mmCIF file of C-alpha atoms in Angstrom:
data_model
loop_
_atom_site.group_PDB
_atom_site.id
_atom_site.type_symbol
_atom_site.label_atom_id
_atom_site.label_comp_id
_atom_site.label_asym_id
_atom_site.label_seq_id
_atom_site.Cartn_x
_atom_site.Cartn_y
_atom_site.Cartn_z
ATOM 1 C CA UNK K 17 0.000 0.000 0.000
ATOM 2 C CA UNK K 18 1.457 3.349 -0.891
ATOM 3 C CA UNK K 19 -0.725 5.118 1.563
ATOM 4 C CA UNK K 20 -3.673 5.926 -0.294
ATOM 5 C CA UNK K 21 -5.465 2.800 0.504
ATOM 6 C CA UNK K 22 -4.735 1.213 -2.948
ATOM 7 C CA UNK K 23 -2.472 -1.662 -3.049
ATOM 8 C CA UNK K 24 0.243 -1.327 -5.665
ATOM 9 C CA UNK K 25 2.175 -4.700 -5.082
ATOM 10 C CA UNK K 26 1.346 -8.119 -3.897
ATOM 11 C CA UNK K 27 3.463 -11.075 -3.152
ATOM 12 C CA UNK K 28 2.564 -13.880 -5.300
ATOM 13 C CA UNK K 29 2.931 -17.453 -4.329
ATOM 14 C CA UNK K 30 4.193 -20.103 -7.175
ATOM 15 C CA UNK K 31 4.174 -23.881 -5.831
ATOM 16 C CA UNK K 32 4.675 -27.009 -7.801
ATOM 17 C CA UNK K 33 1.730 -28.532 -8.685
ATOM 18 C CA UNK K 34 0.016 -27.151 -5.229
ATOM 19 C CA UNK K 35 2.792 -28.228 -2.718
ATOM 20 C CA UNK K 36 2.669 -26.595 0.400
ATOM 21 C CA UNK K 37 6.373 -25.132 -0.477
ATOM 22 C CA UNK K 38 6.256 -21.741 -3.022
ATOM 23 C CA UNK K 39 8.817 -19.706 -4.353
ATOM 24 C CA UNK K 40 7.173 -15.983 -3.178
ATOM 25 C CA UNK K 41 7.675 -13.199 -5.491
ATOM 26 C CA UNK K 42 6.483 -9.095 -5.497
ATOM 27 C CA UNK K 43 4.518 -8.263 -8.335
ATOM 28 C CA UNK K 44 3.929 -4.463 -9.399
ATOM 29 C CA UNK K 45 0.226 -4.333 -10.040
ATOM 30 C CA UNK K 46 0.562 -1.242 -11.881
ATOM 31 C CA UNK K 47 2.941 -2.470 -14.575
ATOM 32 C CA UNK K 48 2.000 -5.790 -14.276
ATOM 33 C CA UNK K 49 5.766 -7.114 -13.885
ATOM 34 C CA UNK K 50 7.520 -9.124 -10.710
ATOM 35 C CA UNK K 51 9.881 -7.085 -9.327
ATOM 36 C CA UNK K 52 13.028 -8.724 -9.250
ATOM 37 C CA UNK K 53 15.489 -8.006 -6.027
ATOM 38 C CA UNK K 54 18.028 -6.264 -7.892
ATOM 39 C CA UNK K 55 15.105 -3.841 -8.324
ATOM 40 C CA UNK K 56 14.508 -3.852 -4.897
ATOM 41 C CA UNK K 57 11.950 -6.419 -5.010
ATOM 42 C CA UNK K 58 10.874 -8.875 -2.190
ATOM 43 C CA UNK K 59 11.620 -12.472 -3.527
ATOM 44 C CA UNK K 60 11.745 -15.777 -1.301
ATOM 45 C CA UNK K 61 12.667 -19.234 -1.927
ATOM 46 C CA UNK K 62 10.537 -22.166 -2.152
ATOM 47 C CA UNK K 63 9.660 -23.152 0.787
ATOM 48 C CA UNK K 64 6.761 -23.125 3.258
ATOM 49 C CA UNK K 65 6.296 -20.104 3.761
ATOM 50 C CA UNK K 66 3.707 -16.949 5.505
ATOM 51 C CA UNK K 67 4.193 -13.619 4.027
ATOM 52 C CA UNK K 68 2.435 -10.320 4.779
ATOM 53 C CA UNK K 69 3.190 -7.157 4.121
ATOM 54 C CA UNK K 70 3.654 -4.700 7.786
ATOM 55 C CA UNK K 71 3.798 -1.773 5.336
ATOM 56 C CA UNK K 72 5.214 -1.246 1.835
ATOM 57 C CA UNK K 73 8.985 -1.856 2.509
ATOM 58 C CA UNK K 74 8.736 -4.362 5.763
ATOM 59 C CA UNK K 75 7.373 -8.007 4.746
ATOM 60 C CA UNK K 76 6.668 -10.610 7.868
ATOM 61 C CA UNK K 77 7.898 -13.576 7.090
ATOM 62 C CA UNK K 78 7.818 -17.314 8.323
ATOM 63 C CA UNK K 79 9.971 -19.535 6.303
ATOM 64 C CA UNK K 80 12.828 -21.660 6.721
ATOM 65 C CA UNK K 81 15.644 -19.931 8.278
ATOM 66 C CA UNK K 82 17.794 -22.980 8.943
ATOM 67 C CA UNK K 83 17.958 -25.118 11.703
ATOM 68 C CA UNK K 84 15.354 -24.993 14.474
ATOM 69 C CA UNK K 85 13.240 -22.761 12.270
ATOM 70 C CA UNK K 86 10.646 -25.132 11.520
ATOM 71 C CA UNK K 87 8.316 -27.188 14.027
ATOM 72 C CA UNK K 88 7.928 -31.068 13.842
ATOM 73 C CA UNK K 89 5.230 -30.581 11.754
ATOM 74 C CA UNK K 90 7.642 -28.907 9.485
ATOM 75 C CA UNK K 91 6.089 -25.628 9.087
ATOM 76 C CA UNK K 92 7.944 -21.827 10.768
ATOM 77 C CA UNK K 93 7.529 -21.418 13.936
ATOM 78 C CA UNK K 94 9.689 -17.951 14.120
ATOM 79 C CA UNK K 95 8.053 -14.243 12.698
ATOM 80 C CA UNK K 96 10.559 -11.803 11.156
ATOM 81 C CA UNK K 97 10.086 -8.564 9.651
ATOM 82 C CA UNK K 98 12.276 -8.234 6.291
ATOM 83 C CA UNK K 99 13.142 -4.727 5.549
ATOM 84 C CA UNK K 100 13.323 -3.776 1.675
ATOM 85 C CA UNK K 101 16.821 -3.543 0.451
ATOM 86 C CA UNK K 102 18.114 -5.991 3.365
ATOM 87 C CA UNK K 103 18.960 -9.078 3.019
ATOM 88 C CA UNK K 104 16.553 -11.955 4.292
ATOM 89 C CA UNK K 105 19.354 -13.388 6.774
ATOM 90 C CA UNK K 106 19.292 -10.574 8.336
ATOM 91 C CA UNK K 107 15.649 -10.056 8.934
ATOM 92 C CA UNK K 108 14.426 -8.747 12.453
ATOM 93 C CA UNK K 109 13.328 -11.844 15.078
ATOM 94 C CA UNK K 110 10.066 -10.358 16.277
ATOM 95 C CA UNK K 111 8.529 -13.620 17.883
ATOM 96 C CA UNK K 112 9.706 -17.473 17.972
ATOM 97 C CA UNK K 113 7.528 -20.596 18.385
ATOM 98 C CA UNK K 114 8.442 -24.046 20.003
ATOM 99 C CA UNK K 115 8.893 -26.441 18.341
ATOM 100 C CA UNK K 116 6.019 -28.726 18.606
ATOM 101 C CA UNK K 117 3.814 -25.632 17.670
ATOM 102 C CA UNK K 118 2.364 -26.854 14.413
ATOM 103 C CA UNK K 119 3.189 -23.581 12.776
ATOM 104 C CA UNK K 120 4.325 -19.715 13.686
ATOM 105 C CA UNK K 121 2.930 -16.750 11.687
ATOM 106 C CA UNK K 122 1.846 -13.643 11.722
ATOM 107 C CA UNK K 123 -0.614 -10.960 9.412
ATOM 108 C CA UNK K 124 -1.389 -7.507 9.311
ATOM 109 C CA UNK K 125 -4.340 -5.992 9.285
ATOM 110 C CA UNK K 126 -5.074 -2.635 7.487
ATOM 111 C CA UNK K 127 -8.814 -1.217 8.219
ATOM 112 C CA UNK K 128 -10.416 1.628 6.564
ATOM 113 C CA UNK K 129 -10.252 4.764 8.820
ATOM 114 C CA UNK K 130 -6.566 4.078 9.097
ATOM 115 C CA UNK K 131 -6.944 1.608 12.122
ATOM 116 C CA UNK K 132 -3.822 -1.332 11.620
ATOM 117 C CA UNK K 133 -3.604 -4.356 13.934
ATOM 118 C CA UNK K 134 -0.705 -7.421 13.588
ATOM 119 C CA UNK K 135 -1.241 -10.800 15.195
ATOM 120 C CA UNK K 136 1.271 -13.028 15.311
ATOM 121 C CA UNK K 137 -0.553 -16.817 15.538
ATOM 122 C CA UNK K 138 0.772 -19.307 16.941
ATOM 123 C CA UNK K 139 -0.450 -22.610 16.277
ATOM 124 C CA UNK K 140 -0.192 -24.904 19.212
ATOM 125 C CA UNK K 141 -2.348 -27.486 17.602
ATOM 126 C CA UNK K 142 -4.138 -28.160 14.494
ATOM 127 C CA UNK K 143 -7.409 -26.805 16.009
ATOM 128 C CA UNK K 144 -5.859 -24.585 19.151
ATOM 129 C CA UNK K 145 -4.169 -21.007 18.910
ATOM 130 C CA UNK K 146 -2.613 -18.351 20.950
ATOM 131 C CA UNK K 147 -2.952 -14.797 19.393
ATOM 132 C CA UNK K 148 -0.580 -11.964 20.105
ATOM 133 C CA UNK K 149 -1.633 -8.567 19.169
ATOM 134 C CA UNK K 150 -0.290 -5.228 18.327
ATOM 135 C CA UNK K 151 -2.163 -2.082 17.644
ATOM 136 C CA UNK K 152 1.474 0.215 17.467
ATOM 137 C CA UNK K 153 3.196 -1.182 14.214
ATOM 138 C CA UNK K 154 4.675 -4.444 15.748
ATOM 139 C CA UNK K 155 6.511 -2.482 18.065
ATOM 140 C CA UNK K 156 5.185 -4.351 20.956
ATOM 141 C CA UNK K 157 2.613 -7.323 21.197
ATOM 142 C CA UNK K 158 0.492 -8.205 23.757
ATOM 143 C CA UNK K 159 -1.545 -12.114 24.636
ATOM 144 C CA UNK K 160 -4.448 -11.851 24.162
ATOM 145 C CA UNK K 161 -6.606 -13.771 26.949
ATOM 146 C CA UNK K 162 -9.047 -15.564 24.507
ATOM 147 C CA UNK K 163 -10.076 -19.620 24.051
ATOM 148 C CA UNK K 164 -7.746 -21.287 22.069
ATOM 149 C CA UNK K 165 -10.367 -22.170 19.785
ATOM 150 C CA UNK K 166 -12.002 -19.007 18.963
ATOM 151 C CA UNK K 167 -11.936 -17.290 15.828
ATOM 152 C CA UNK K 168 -10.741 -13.990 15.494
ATOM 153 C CA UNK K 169 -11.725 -11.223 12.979
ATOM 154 C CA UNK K 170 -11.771 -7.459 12.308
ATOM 155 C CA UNK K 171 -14.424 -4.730 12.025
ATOM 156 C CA UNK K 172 -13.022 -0.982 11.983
ATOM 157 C CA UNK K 173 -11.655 -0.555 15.395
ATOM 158 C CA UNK K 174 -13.520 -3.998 16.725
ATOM 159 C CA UNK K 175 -11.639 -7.082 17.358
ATOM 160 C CA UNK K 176 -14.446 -9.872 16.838
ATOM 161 C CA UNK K 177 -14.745 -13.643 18.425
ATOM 162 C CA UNK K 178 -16.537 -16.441 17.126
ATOM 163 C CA UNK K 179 -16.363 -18.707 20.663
#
């Protein structure tokens, strides 16, 4: 988003014959044309992946790091923020599962009226979740006190629960 509410880039997933693993790449939806990291492009390999854009130049990514990065189940279980221009080794550790959380992620949250939130989800189980939340930019998160099973959803400047 460039600020005026209208996205000009997305990330774009490309997996082999639907694999859980893509290859993540920014595409300019004004030109129509990825934007390849010598032209300051986001690009990640294939792996399994999260990505979410904080803002226009900061990307939150869960992905394989290396060792320890994944859980058992083989998914991330760490959050980083990626700044544009930077490398993605040395992306910012915001938040770091266990590892027999069945996955680690987070997403941002851009309402109309200019309201933002970013949970970071992690997945203890396939059907159980603990939700951090931050309403300043991802520079803090809080727990939020909630059923593991709930679902969680946005409305303007309402946080919403499906119990």
């Amino acid at each position: 988003d460039d600020g005026s509410g209208n996205p000009t880039r997305a990330m774009v997933q490309l997996s082999r014959g639907g694999a859980d693993a893509f290859v993540a790449r920014e595409f300019d939806l004004e030109t129509k044309a990825f934007i390849t990291p010598r032209n300051g492009g986001f690009e990640l390999p294939e792996a399994k992946s999260v990505v979410c854009y904080r803002s226009r130049d900061v990307l939150l990514v869960s992905t394989d790091f290396g060792p320890a990065s994944m859980t058992l189940a083989g998914y991330p279980r760490t959050v980083r923020a990626w700044h544009r221009g930077t490398s993605l080794s040395s992306s910012e550790l915001i938040y770091a599962g266990e590892m027999t959380d069945q996955i680690v992620y987070s997403f941002a949250v851009h309402e109309r009226g200019g309201q933002s939130y970013e949970v970071i989800l992690r997945g203890i189980s396939f059907y159980e979740e603990e939700r951090h939340i931050s309403i300043d930019g991802g520079k803090s998160h809080s727990l939020l006190s909630i059923p593991a099973d709930a679902d969680l959803s946005f409305f303007g400047a309402y946080l919403l629960l499906q119990l």
